[in-house]
mmCIF file of C-alpha atoms in Angstrom:
data_model
loop_
_atom_site.group_PDB
_atom_site.id
_atom_site.type_symbol
_atom_site.label_atom_id
_atom_site.label_comp_id
_atom_site.label_asym_id
_atom_site.label_seq_id
_atom_site.Cartn_x
_atom_site.Cartn_y
_atom_site.Cartn_z
ATOM 1 C CA MET J 1230 25.796 -47.021 30.555
ATOM 2 C CA LEU J 1231 28.243 -49.068 28.487
ATOM 3 C CA GLU J 1232 25.409 -50.109 26.174
ATOM 4 C CA ASP J 1233 24.534 -46.428 25.670
ATOM 5 C CA LYS J 1234 28.131 -45.562 24.828
ATOM 6 C CA VAL J 1235 28.235 -48.322 22.221
ATOM 7 C CA LEU J 1236 24.898 -47.169 20.779
ATOM 8 C CA ILE J 1237 26.132 -43.570 20.543
ATOM 9 C CA TRP J 1238 29.385 -44.694 18.955
ATOM 10 C CA LYS J 1239 27.465 -46.662 16.325
ATOM 11 C CA PHE J 1240 24.925 -43.871 15.841
ATOM 12 C CA LYS J 1241 27.664 -41.312 15.221
ATOM 13 C CA ARG J 1242 28.998 -43.607 12.505
ATOM 14 C CA GLY J 1243 25.651 -43.690 10.715
ATOM 15 C CA SER J 1244 23.981 -46.789 12.145
ATOM 16 C CA SER J 1245 20.209 -46.477 11.759
ATOM 17 C CA ASP J 1246 19.886 -49.640 13.842
ATOM 18 C CA ALA J 1247 21.567 -47.850 16.764
ATOM 19 C CA LEU J 1248 19.137 -44.940 16.391
ATOM 20 C CA CYS J 1249 16.202 -47.369 16.470
ATOM 21 C CA LYS J 1250 17.564 -49.044 19.590
ATOM 22 C CA ILE J 1251 18.025 -45.679 21.331
ATOM 23 C CA TYR J 1252 14.467 -44.745 20.387
ATOM 24 C CA GLN J 1253 13.014 -48.047 21.601
ATOM 25 C CA LYS J 1254 15.014 -47.958 24.825
ATOM 26 C CA TYR J 1255 14.015 -44.419 25.839
ATOM 27 C CA LYS J 1256 10.695 -43.774 24.078
ATOM 28 C CA ARG J 1257 8.421 -44.665 27.024
ATOM 29 C CA TYR J 1258 10.579 -42.721 29.486
ATOM 30 C CA LEU J 1259 10.614 -39.609 27.269
ATOM 31 C CA LEU J 1260 6.890 -39.811 26.533
ATOM 32 C CA THR J 1261 6.086 -40.060 30.228
ATOM 33 C CA LEU J 1262 8.358 -37.143 31.032
ATOM 34 C CA VAL J 1263 6.999 -34.853 28.317
ATOM 35 C CA ALA J 1264 3.354 -35.870 28.880
ATOM 36 C CA SER J 1265 3.697 -34.917 32.528
ATOM 37 C CA LEU J 1266 4.898 -31.464 31.495
ATOM 38 C CA VAL J 1267 2.483 -30.665 28.661
ATOM 39 C CA ASN J 1268 -0.568 -32.515 30.028
ATOM 40 C CA ASP J 1269 -1.331 -34.067 26.666
ATOM 41 C CA PHE J 1270 -0.192 -37.447 25.403
ATOM 42 C CA ASN J 1271 -0.587 -36.567 21.701
ATOM 43 C CA THR J 1272 1.529 -33.447 22.107
ATOM 44 C CA ALA J 1273 4.101 -35.496 24.015
ATOM 45 C CA GLU J 1274 4.278 -37.961 21.116
ATOM 46 C CA ASP J 1275 4.749 -35.068 18.677
ATOM 47 C CA VAL J 1276 7.519 -33.544 20.786
ATOM 48 C CA VAL J 1277 9.383 -36.834 21.167
ATOM 49 C CA HIS J 1278 9.069 -37.655 17.474
ATOM 50 C CA ASP J 1279 10.144 -34.135 16.448
ATOM 51 C CA PHE J 1280 13.158 -34.459 18.701
ATOM 52 C CA PHE J 1281 14.170 -37.824 17.235
ATOM 53 C CA VAL J 1282 13.896 -36.469 13.700
ATOM 54 C CA SER J 1283 16.326 -33.669 14.545
ATOM 55 C CA PHE J 1284 18.468 -36.054 16.607
ATOM 56 C CA ALA J 1285 18.738 -38.439 13.641
ATOM 57 C CA GLN J 1286 19.958 -35.596 11.442
ATOM 58 C CA SER J 1287 22.624 -34.477 13.889
ATOM 59 C CA SER J 1288 24.670 -37.631 14.342
ATOM 60 C CA GLU J 1289 27.938 -36.050 13.143
ATOM 61 C CA LYS J 1290 27.535 -32.992 15.385
ATOM 62 C CA LEU J 1291 26.604 -34.892 18.541
ATOM 63 C CA LYS J 1292 28.974 -34.171 21.431
ATOM 64 C CA LEU J 1293 27.595 -36.096 24.349
ATOM 65 C CA GLN J 1294 29.088 -35.550 27.771
ATOM 66 C CA GLY J 1295 27.406 -37.466 30.546
ATOM 67 C CA SER J 1296 24.563 -39.929 30.301
ATOM 68 C CA LEU J 1297 22.505 -40.457 27.182
ATOM 69 C CA LYS J 1298 19.317 -40.643 29.237
ATOM 70 C CA SER J 1299 19.907 -37.203 30.783
ATOM 71 C CA TYR J 1300 20.871 -35.734 27.419
ATOM 72 C CA LEU J 1301 17.677 -37.011 25.813
ATOM 73 C CA ALA J 1302 15.589 -35.763 28.738
ATOM 74 C CA VAL J 1303 17.064 -32.261 28.538
ATOM 75 C CA CYS J 1304 16.517 -32.145 24.775
ATOM 76 C CA VAL J 1305 12.872 -33.230 24.859
ATOM 77 C CA VAL J 1306 12.108 -30.919 27.770
ATOM 78 C CA ASN J 1307 13.544 -28.030 25.765
ATOM 79 C CA LYS J 1308 11.383 -29.080 22.791
ATOM 80 C CA ALA J 1309 8.356 -29.260 25.099
ATOM 81 C CA ARG J 1310 9.070 -25.749 26.392
ATOM 82 C CA ASP J 1311 9.315 -24.501 22.819
ATOM 83 C CA ARG J 1312 6.001 -26.136 22.001
ATOM 84 C CA ILE J 1313 4.341 -24.541 25.039
ATOM 85 C CA ARG J 1314 5.763 -21.139 24.120
ATOM 86 C CA ASN J 1315 4.744 -21.466 20.472
ATOM 87 C CA ASN J 1316 1.217 -22.549 21.338
ATOM 88 C CA SER J 1317 1.001 -19.889 24.079
ATOM 89 C CA ARG J 1318 -1.381 -22.170 25.885
ATOM 90 C CA ARG J 1319 -1.005 -25.372 27.799
ATOM 91 C CA PRO J 1320 -3.160 -28.326 26.805
ATOM 92 C CA GLU J 1321 -5.511 -29.255 29.617
ATOM 93 C CA ASN J 1322 -6.246 -32.949 29.296
ATOM 94 C CA LEU J 1323 -4.355 -36.145 29.673
ATOM 95 C CA GLU J 1324 -7.083 -38.531 28.626
ATOM 96 C CA GLN J 1325 -4.575 -41.077 27.395
ATOM 97 C CA ALA J 1326 -2.457 -41.260 30.541
ATOM 98 C CA GLU J 1327 -3.407 -44.904 30.853
ATOM 99 C CA LEU J 1328 -1.344 -45.579 27.728
ATOM 100 C CA LEU J 1329 1.727 -44.943 29.848
ATOM 101 C CA CYS J 1330 0.943 -48.029 31.939
ATOM 102 C CA THR J 1331 2.418 -51.217 30.595
ATOM 103 C CA ASN J 1332 0.225 -53.626 28.690
ATOM 104 C CA GLU J 1333 1.534 -56.621 30.631
ATOM 105 C CA ILE J 1334 -0.286 -55.740 33.868
ATOM 106 C CA SER J 1335 -3.628 -57.020 35.091
ATOM 107 C CA PRO J 1336 -6.814 -55.099 34.250
ATOM 108 C CA GLU J 1337 -7.354 -54.318 37.945
ATOM 109 C CA PHE J 1338 -3.888 -52.842 38.339
ATOM 110 C CA SER J 1339 -4.315 -50.939 35.068
ATOM 111 C CA ALA J 1340 -7.540 -49.350 36.351
ATOM 112 C CA ILE J 1341 -5.850 -48.346 39.605
ATOM 113 C CA CYS J 1342 -2.867 -46.993 37.688
ATOM 114 C CA ASN J 1343 -5.143 -44.947 35.412
ATOM 115 C CA GLU J 1344 -7.074 -43.525 38.369
ATOM 116 C CA GLU J 1345 -3.829 -42.567 40.127
ATOM 117 C CA PHE J 1346 -2.542 -40.920 36.920
ATOM 118 C CA GLN J 1347 -5.726 -38.882 36.661
ATOM 119 C CA LEU J 1348 -5.483 -37.754 40.302
ATOM 120 C CA LEU J 1349 -1.820 -36.844 39.946
ATOM 121 C CA TYR J 1350 -2.218 -34.962 36.664
ATOM 122 C CA SER J 1351 -5.241 -33.121 37.980
ATOM 123 C CA ALA J 1352 -3.151 -32.014 40.963
ATOM 124 C CA LEU J 1353 -0.143 -31.154 38.769
ATOM 125 C CA LYS J 1354 -2.315 -28.809 36.680
ATOM 126 C CA GLN J 1355 -2.990 -26.810 39.824
ATOM 127 C CA ILE J 1356 0.614 -25.926 40.651
ATOM 128 C CA PRO J 1357 2.817 -23.392 38.832
ATOM 129 C CA TYR J 1358 4.577 -24.745 35.752
ATOM 130 C CA GLU J 1359 8.085 -24.044 37.108
ATOM 131 C CA GLN J 1360 7.351 -26.153 40.196
ATOM 132 C CA LYS J 1361 5.807 -28.903 38.092
ATOM 133 C CA GLU J 1362 8.829 -28.941 35.805
ATOM 134 C CA ALA J 1363 11.277 -29.148 38.726
ATOM 135 C CA ILE J 1364 9.320 -32.038 40.244
ATOM 136 C CA MET J 1365 8.921 -33.993 37.029
ATOM 137 C CA LEU J 1366 12.494 -33.494 35.857
ATOM 138 C CA HIS J 1367 13.861 -34.634 39.202
ATOM 139 C CA ILE J 1368 11.465 -37.490 39.933
ATOM 140 C CA LYS J 1369 10.482 -38.788 36.490
ATOM 141 C CA GLY J 1370 13.537 -37.582 34.621
ATOM 142 C CA GLY J 1371 16.069 -38.547 37.276
ATOM 143 C CA ILE J 1372 17.869 -35.271 36.628
ATOM 144 C CA LYS J 1373 19.943 -33.725 39.414
ATOM 145 C CA PHE J 1374 19.034 -30.315 40.815
ATOM 146 C CA ASP J 1375 22.218 -28.678 39.531
ATOM 147 C CA ASP J 1376 21.464 -29.894 35.988
ATOM 148 C CA ILE J 1377 17.882 -28.646 36.250
ATOM 149 C CA ALA J 1378 19.217 -25.283 37.446
ATOM 150 C CA LYS J 1379 21.435 -25.021 34.367
ATOM 151 C CA MET J 1380 18.564 -26.038 32.125
ATOM 152 C CA GLN J 1381 16.202 -23.466 33.668
ATOM 153 C CA ASN J 1382 18.919 -20.818 33.951
ATOM 154 C CA VAL J 1383 18.297 -20.297 37.678
ATOM 155 C CA SER J 1384 20.204 -21.076 40.860
ATOM 156 C CA ILE J 1385 20.191 -24.533 42.406
ATOM 157 C CA LYS J 1386 18.475 -23.052 45.490
ATOM 158 C CA THR J 1387 15.645 -21.788 43.281
ATOM 159 C CA VAL J 1388 15.164 -25.254 41.780
ATOM 160 C CA GLN J 1389 15.216 -26.856 45.226
ATOM 161 C CA SER J 1390 12.638 -24.335 46.442
ATOM 162 C CA ARG J 1391 10.413 -24.922 43.420
ATOM 163 C CA TYR J 1392 10.672 -28.641 44.028
ATOM 164 C CA ARG J 1393 9.911 -28.403 47.744
ATOM 165 C CA TYR J 1394 7.043 -25.903 47.348
ATOM 166 C CA GLY J 1395 5.571 -27.931 44.514
ATOM 167 C CA LEU J 1396 5.631 -31.140 46.551
ATOM 168 C CA ASP J 1397 4.066 -29.323 49.504
ATOM 169 C CA LYS J 1398 1.262 -28.021 47.271
ATOM 170 C CA LEU J 1399 0.711 -31.471 45.772
ATOM 171 C CA LYS J 1400 0.423 -32.970 49.260
ATOM 172 C CA ILE J 1401 -2.196 -30.375 50.194
ATOM 173 C CA ILE J 1402 -4.139 -30.895 46.954
ATOM 174 C CA LEU J 1403 -4.018 -34.692 47.189
ATOM 175 C CA ASN J 1404 -4.733 -34.836 50.930
ATOM 176 C CA GLY J 1405 -7.906 -36.810 51.402
ATOM 177 C CA LYS J 1406 -8.069 -37.928 47.742
ATOM 178 C CA VAL J 1407 -5.521 -40.710 48.117
ATOM 179 C CA GLN J 1408 -5.961 -43.570 50.527
ATOM 180 C CA LYS J 1409 -3.212 -43.856 53.093
#
């Protein structure tokens, strides 16, 4: 948290090095979050890069309250929503989900990770987008329900219901496909 505050302080004073460090620190997290929402790794890369271009141009206007990680998550999710709205269709494949696994792991673990990604994303495509977004923002994004409610412009109870119903549907869909 202190490191983030220092990075923001430097970034607001024009440090391109601070911007690069912010990007490197949060790139994988943001890509994973957006890819889970748009079901397409290439689109996720575009969204994250588009966000960082606009973020880089707004250093003087930046008024960050709270954590940098949450701020970045909210911003890229909003960009992802815009992209979905503008395309009026949701991409259907996540062929490159394995890219989200780290390169330092064994080939066996990588194969298992890729298979689990494919099962999860296949199941996520089968639940309503609002439920998927609530689940991914809370679990992958680490965003609290009240912040998600503000972001989605709904009540906290609605977000909690979307989250709970989405998890219940995922359990039903994945039942029997995942070894216990």
